[in-house]
Short mmCIF file of C-alpha atoms in Angstrom, two decimals:
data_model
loop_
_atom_site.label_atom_id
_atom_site.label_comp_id
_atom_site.label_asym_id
_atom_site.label_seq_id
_atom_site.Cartn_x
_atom_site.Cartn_y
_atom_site.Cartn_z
CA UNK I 291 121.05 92.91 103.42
CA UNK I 292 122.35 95.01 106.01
CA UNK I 293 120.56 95.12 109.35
CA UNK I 294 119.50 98.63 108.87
CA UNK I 295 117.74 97.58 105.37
CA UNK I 296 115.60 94.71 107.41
CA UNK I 297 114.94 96.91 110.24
CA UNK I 298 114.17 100.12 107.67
CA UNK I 299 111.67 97.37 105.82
CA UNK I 300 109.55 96.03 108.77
CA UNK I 301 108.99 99.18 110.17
CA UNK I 302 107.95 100.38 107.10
CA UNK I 303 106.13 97.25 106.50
CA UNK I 304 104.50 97.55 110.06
CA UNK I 305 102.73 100.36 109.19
CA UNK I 306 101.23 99.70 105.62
CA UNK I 307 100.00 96.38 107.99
CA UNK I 308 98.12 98.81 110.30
CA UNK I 309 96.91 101.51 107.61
CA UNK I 310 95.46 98.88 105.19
CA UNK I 311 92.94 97.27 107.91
CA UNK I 312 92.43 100.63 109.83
CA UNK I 313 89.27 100.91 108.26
CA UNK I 314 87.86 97.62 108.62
CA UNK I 315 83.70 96.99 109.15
CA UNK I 316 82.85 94.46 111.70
CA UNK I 317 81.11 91.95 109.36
CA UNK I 318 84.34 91.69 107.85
CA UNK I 319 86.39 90.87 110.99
CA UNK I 320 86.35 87.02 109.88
CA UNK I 321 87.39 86.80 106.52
CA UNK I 322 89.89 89.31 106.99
CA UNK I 323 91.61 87.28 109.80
CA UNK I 324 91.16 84.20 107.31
CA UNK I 325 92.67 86.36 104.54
CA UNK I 326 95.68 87.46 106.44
CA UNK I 327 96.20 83.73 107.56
CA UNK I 328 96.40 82.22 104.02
CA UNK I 329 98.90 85.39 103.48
CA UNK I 330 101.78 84.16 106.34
CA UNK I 331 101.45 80.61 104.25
CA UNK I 332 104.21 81.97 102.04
CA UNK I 333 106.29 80.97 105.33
CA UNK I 334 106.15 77.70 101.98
CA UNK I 335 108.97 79.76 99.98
CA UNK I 336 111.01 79.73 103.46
CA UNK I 337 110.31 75.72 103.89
CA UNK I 338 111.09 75.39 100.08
CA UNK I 339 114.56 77.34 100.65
CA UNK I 340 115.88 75.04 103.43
CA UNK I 341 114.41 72.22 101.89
CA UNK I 342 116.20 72.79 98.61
CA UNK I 343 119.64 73.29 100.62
CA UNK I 344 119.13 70.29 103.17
CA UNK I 345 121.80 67.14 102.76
CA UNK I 346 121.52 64.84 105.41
CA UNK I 347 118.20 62.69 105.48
CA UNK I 348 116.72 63.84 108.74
CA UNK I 349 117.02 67.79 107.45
CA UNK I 350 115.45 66.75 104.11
CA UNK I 351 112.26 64.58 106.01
CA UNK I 352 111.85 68.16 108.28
CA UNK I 353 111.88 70.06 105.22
CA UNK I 354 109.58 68.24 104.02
CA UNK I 355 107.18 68.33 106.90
CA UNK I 356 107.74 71.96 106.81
CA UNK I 357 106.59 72.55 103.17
CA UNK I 358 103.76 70.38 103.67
CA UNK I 359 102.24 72.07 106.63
CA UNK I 360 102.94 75.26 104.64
CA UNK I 361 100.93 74.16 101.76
CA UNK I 362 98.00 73.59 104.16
CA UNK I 363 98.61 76.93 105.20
CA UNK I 364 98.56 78.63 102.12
CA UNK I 365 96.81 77.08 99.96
CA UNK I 366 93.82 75.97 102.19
CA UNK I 367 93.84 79.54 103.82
CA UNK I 368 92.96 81.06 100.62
CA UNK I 369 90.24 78.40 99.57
CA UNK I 370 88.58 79.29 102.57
CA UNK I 371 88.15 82.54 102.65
CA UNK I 372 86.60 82.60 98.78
CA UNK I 373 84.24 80.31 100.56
CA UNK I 374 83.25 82.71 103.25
CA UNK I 375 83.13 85.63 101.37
CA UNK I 376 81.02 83.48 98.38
CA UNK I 377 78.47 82.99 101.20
CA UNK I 378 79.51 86.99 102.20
CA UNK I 379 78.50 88.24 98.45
CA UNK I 380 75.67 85.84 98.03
CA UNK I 381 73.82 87.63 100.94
CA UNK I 382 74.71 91.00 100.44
CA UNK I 383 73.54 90.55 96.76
CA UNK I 384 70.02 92.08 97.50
CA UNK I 385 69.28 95.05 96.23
CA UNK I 386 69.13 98.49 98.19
CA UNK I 387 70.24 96.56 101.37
CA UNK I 388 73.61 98.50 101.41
CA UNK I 389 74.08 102.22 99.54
CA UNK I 390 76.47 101.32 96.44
CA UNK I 391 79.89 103.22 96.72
CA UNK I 392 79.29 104.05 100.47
CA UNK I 393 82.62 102.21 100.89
CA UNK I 394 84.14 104.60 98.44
CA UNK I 395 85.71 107.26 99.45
CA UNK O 96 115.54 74.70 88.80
CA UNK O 97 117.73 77.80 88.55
CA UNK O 98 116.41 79.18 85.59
CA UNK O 99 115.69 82.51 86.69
CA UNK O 100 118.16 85.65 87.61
CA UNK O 101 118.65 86.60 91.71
CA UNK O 102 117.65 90.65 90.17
CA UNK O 103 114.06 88.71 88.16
CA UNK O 104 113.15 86.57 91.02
CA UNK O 105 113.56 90.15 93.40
CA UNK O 106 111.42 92.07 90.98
CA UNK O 107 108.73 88.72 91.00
CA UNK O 108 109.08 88.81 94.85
CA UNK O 109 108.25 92.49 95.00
CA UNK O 110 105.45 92.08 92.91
CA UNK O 111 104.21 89.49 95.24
CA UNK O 112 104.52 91.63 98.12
CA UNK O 113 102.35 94.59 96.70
CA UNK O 114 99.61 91.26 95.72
CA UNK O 115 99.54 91.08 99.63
CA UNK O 116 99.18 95.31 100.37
CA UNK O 117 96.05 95.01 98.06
CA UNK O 118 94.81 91.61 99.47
CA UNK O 119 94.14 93.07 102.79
CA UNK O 120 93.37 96.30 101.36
CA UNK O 121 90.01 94.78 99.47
CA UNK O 122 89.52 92.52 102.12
CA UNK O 123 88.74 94.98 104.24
CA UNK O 124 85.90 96.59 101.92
CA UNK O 125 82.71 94.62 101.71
CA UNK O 126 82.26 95.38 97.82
CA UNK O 127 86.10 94.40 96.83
CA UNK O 128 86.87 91.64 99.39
CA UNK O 129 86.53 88.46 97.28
CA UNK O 130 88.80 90.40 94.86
CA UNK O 131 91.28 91.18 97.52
CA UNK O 132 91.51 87.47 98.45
CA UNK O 133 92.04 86.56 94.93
CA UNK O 134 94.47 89.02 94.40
CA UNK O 135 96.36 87.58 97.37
CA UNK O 136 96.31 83.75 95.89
CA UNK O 137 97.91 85.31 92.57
CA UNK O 138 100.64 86.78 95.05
CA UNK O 139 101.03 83.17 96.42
CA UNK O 140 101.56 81.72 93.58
CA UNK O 141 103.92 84.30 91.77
CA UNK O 142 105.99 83.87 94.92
CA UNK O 143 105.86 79.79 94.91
CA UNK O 144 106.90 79.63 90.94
CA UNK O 145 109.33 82.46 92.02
CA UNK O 146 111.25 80.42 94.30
CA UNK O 147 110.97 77.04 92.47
CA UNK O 148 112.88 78.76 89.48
CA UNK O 149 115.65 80.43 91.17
CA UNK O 150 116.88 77.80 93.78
CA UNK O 151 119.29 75.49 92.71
CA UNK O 152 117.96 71.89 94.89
CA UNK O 153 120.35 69.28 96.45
CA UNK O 154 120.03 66.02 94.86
CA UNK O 155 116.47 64.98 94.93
CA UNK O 156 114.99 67.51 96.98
CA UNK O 157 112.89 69.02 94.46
CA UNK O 158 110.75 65.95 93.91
CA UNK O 159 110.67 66.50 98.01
CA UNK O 160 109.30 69.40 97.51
CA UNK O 161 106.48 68.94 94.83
CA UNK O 162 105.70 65.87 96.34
CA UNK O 163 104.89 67.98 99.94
CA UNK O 164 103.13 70.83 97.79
CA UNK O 165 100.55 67.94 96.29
CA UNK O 166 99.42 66.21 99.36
CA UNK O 167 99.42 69.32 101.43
CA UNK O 168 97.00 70.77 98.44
CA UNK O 169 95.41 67.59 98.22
CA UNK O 170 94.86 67.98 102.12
CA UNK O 171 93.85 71.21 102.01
CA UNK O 172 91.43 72.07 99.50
CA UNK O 173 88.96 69.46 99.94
CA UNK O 174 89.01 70.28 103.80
CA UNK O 175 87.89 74.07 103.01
CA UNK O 176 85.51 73.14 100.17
CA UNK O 177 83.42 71.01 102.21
CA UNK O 178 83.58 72.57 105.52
CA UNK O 179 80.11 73.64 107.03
CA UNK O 180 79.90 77.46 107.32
CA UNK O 181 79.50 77.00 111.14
CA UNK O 182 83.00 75.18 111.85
CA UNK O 183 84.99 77.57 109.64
CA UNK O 184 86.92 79.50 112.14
CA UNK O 185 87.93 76.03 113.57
CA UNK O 186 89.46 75.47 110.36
CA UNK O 187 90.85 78.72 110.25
CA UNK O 188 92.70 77.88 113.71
CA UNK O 189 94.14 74.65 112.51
CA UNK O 190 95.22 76.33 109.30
CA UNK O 191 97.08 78.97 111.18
CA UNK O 192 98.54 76.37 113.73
CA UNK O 193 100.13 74.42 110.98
CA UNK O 194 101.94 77.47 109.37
CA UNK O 195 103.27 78.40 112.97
CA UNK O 196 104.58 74.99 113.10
CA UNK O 197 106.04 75.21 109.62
CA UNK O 198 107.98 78.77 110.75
CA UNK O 199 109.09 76.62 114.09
CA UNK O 200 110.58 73.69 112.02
CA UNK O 201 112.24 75.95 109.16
CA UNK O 202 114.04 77.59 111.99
CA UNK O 203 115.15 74.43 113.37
CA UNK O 204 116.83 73.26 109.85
CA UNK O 205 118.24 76.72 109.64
CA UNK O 206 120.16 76.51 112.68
CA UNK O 207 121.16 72.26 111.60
CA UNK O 208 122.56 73.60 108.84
CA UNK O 209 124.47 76.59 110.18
CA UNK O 210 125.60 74.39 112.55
CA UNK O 211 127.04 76.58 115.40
CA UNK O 212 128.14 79.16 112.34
CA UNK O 213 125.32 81.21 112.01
CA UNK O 214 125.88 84.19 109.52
CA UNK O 215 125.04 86.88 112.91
CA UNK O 216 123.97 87.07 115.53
CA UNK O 217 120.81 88.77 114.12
CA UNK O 218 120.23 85.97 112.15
CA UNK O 219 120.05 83.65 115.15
CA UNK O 220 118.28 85.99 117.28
CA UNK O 221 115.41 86.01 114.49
CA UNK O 222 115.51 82.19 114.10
CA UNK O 223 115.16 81.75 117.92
CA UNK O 224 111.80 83.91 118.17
CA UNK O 225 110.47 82.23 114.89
CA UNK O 226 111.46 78.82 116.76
CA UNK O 227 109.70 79.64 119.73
CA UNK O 228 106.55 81.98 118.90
CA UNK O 229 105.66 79.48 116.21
CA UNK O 230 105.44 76.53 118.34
CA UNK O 231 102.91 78.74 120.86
CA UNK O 232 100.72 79.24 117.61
CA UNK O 233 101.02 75.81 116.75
CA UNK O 234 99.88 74.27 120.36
CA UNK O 235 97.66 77.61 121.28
CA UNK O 236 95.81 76.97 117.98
CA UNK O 237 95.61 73.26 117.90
CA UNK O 238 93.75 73.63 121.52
CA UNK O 239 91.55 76.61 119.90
CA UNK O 240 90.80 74.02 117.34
CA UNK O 241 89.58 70.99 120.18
CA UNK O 242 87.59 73.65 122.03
CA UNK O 243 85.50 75.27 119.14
CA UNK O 244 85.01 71.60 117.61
CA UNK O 245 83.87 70.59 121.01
CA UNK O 246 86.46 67.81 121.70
CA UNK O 247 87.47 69.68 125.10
CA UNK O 248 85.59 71.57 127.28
CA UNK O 249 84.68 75.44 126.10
CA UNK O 250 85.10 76.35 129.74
CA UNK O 251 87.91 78.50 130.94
CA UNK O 252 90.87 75.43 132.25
CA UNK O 253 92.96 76.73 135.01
CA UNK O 254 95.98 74.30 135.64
CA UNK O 255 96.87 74.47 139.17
CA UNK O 256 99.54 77.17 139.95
CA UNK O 257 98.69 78.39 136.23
CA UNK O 258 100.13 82.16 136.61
CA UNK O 259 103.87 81.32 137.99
CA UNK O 260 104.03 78.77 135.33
CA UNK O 261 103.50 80.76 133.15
CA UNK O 262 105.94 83.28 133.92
CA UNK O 263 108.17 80.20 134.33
CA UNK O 264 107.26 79.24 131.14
CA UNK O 265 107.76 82.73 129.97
CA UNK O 266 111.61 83.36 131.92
CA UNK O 267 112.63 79.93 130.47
CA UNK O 268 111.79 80.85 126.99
CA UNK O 269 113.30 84.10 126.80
CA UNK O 270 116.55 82.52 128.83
CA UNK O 271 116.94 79.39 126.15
CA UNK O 272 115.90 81.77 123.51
CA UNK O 273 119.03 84.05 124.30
CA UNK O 274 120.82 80.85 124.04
CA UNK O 275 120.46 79.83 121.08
CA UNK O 276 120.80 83.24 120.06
CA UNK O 277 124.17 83.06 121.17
CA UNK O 278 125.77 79.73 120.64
CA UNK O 279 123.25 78.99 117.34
CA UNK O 280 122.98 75.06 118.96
CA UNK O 281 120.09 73.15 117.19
CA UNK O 282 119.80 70.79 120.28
CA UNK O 283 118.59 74.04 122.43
CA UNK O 284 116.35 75.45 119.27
CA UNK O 285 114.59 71.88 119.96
CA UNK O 286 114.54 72.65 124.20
CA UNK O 287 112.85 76.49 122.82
CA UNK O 288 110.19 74.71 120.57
CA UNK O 289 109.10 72.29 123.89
CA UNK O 290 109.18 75.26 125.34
CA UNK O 291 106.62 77.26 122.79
CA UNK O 292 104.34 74.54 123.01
CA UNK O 293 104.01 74.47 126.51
CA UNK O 294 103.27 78.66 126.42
CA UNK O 295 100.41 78.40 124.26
CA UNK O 296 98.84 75.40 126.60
CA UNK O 297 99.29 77.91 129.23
CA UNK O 298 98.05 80.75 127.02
CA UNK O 299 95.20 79.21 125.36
CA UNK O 300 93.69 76.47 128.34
CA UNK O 301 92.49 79.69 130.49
CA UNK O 302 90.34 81.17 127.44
CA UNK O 303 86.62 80.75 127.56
CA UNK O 304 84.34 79.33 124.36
CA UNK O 305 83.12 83.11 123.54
CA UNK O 306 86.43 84.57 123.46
CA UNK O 307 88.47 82.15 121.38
CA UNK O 308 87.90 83.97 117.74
CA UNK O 309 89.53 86.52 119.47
CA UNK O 310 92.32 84.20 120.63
CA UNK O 311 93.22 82.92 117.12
CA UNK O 312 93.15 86.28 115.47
CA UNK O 313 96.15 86.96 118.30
CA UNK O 314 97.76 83.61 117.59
CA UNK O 315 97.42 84.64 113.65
CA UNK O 316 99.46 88.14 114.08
CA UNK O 317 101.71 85.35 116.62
CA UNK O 318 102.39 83.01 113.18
CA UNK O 319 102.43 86.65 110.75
CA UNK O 320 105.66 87.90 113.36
CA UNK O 321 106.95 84.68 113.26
CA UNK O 322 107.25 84.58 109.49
CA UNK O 323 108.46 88.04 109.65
CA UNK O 324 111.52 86.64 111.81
CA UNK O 325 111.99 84.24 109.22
CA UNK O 326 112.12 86.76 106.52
CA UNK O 327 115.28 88.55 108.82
CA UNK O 328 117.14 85.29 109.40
CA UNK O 329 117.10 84.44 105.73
CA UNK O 330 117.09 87.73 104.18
CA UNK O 331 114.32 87.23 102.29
CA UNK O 332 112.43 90.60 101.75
CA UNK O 333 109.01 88.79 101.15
CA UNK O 334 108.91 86.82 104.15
CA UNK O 335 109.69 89.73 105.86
CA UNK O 336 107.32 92.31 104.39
CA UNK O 337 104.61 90.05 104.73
CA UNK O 338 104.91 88.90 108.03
CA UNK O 339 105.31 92.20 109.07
CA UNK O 340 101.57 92.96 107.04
CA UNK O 341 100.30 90.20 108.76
CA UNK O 342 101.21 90.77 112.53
CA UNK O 343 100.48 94.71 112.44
CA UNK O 344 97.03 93.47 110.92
CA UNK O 345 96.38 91.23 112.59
CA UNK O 346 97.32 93.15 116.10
CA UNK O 347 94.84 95.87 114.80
CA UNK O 348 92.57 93.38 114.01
CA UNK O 349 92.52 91.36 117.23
CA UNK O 350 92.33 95.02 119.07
CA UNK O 351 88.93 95.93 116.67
CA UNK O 352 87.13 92.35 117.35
CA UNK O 353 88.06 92.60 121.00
CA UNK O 354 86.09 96.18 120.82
CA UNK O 355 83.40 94.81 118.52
CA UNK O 356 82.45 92.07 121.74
CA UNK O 357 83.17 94.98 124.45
CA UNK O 358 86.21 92.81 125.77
CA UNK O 359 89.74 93.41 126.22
CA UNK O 360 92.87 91.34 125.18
CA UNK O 361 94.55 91.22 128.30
CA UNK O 362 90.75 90.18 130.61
CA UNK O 363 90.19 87.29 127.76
CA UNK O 364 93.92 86.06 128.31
CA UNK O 365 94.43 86.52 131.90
CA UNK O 366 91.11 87.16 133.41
CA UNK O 367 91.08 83.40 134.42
CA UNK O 368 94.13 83.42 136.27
CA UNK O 369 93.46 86.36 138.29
CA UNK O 370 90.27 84.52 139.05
CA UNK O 371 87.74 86.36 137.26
CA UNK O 372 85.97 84.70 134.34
CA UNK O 373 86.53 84.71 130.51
CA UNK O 374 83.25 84.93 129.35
CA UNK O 375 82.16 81.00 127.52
#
């Protein structure tokens, strides 16, 4: 990919990031953060690609350390936040405590 | 396994990317947000299958690899199942820490096994900010960690001297960073990661109890721009995409909690230094 491309892409990708969350309620501040935390675990597919590549012992042992702690990462980062927001749900679930479609529009 | 096509596994990755978009899209509406998160795992795991079919692996690395994948799951989902409701954000930090560390050692094999011939100068560029922003997220949220749990003190710790070391701290960085940017030497990546660990003692030790959420949701967007580095110095377009989702969230984020508490960024992270206190 040419540099353009990359830059082109993470500009672009910049502001989907800010337009997605613009909107965000404050209850919501903490499993968002948690759900954008289990998202930059895919840093795994990087580990996996240098890992895959790697020759010499010492390379292969740091590859995998790094696909390990990217595991934790993703995987754990997701787990969590269906815990929080299973806690979230199970409170909100009362009726007529919040207007159905008011987060519609 | 290289089982699947460099144009399918682009198309997968793609797909995987637009998961993310509508991850954070539903997790930031009460009524669709467990959706959104699940939407995000099935990214994950698109994007793990993705790569595991179209990379052709050295020797015995693959079992490497699965072998890492189990523990770290094994590791990792019993610790968020059973976590009490009350120490989650801890977890959060420590989850968030490791995947900065993971961008910081990935960029350390890359430049190993470039050895000195680096494919640009871009590319080394990248790999010396993911080298040295991921190891601040790694320390910065490993001490966010201690200080929530309790371990250390919740009180704002000013080393002596703390503000010239940091800018020290800060000049140093940038000057090995443009280093290794230039000669690609894995021996200096490993000088820039010391050097990343010892900016987010400095960044993180000054932050009172109260403010530290804030503090990790700024170390998160840290780790998402760090990815996003990672992404450029491997030319991978999902790396990139959503690292770049993660640290413009996340910035926005840290900017709306800040608000939400009637702080700002720059009082909770230098506030101590100047002598004033973080509140905690």
């Amino acid at each position: 990919m040419s540099g353009l491309t990359i830059l082109t892409l993470f500009v672009l990708a910049a502001f989907v990031g800010v337009e997605v969350v613009s909107k965000v309620s404050s209850t919501l501040h903490t499993p968002l953060m948690s759900g954008a935390n289990a998202i930059h675990g895919i840093i795994l597919v990087g580990a996996i690609l240098v890992t895959a590549h790697a020759t010499s012992p010492v390379l292969i042992a740091l590859g995998g350390l790094a696909t390990l702690l990217a595991t934790v990462n993703l995987v754990g980062g997701f787990v969590v936040t269906d815990r929080m927001l299973e806690m979230f749900s199970g409170g909100r679930r009362r009726p007529a405590e919040e207007p159905v479609g008011s987060d519609a529009r | 396994m290289n089982v699947l096509p460099a144009g399918v596994a682009d198309v997968l990755y793609l797909a995987a990317a637009v998961c993310f978009i509508l991850a954070l899209k539903g997790l930031s509406s009460p009524r669709s947000a467990r959706r959104g998160n699940l939407v995000g795992a099935l990214g994950a795991a698109v994007a793990v299958v993705t790569v595991l079919l179209s990379t052709d692996f050295a020797g015995a690395n693959l079992a490497v690899v699965l072998g890492a994948v189990g523990v770290g799951s094994a590791v990792a989902v019993p610790a968020a199942r059973r976590v009490k409701m009350t120490d989650m954000p801890q977890l959060v930090a420590i989850f968030n820490g490791v995947g900065g560390g993971a961008a910081a050692v990935v960029g350390i094999i890359e430049l190993a096994e470039w050895s000195g011939a680096a494919p640009t100068a871009t590319a080394t560029s990248a790999t010396a900010f993911a080298i040295l922003v991921g190891a601040t997220s790694l320390l910065g949220s490993l001490l966010t960690f201690l200080k929530l749990q309790g371990t250390m003190t919740s009180r704002p710790v000013v080393v002596p001297a703390a503000g010239p070391l940091m800018v020290l701290a800060l000049v140093a960085g940038v000057g090995v960073g443009v280093a290794v940017a230039v000669t690609g030497n894995v021996w200096l990546g490993v000088v820039l990661l010391v050097l990343g660990l010892g900016l987010g003692a400095l960044l993180v030790l000054p932050v009172g109890g109260a403010d530290v959420p804030i503090v990790i949701s700024l170390l998160n967007a840290f780790t998402g721009l760090t990815v996003a580095a990672s992404g450029w110095a491997m030319s991978n377009t999902l790396l990139l995409v959503a690292g770049t989702l993660v640290g413009a969230s996340g910035t926005i984020l840290t900017l709306a909690m800040a608000t939400a508490m009637g702080r700002s960024v720059t009082g909770i992270l230098f506030g101590a230094l100047r002598g004033g206190s973080t509140a905690g």
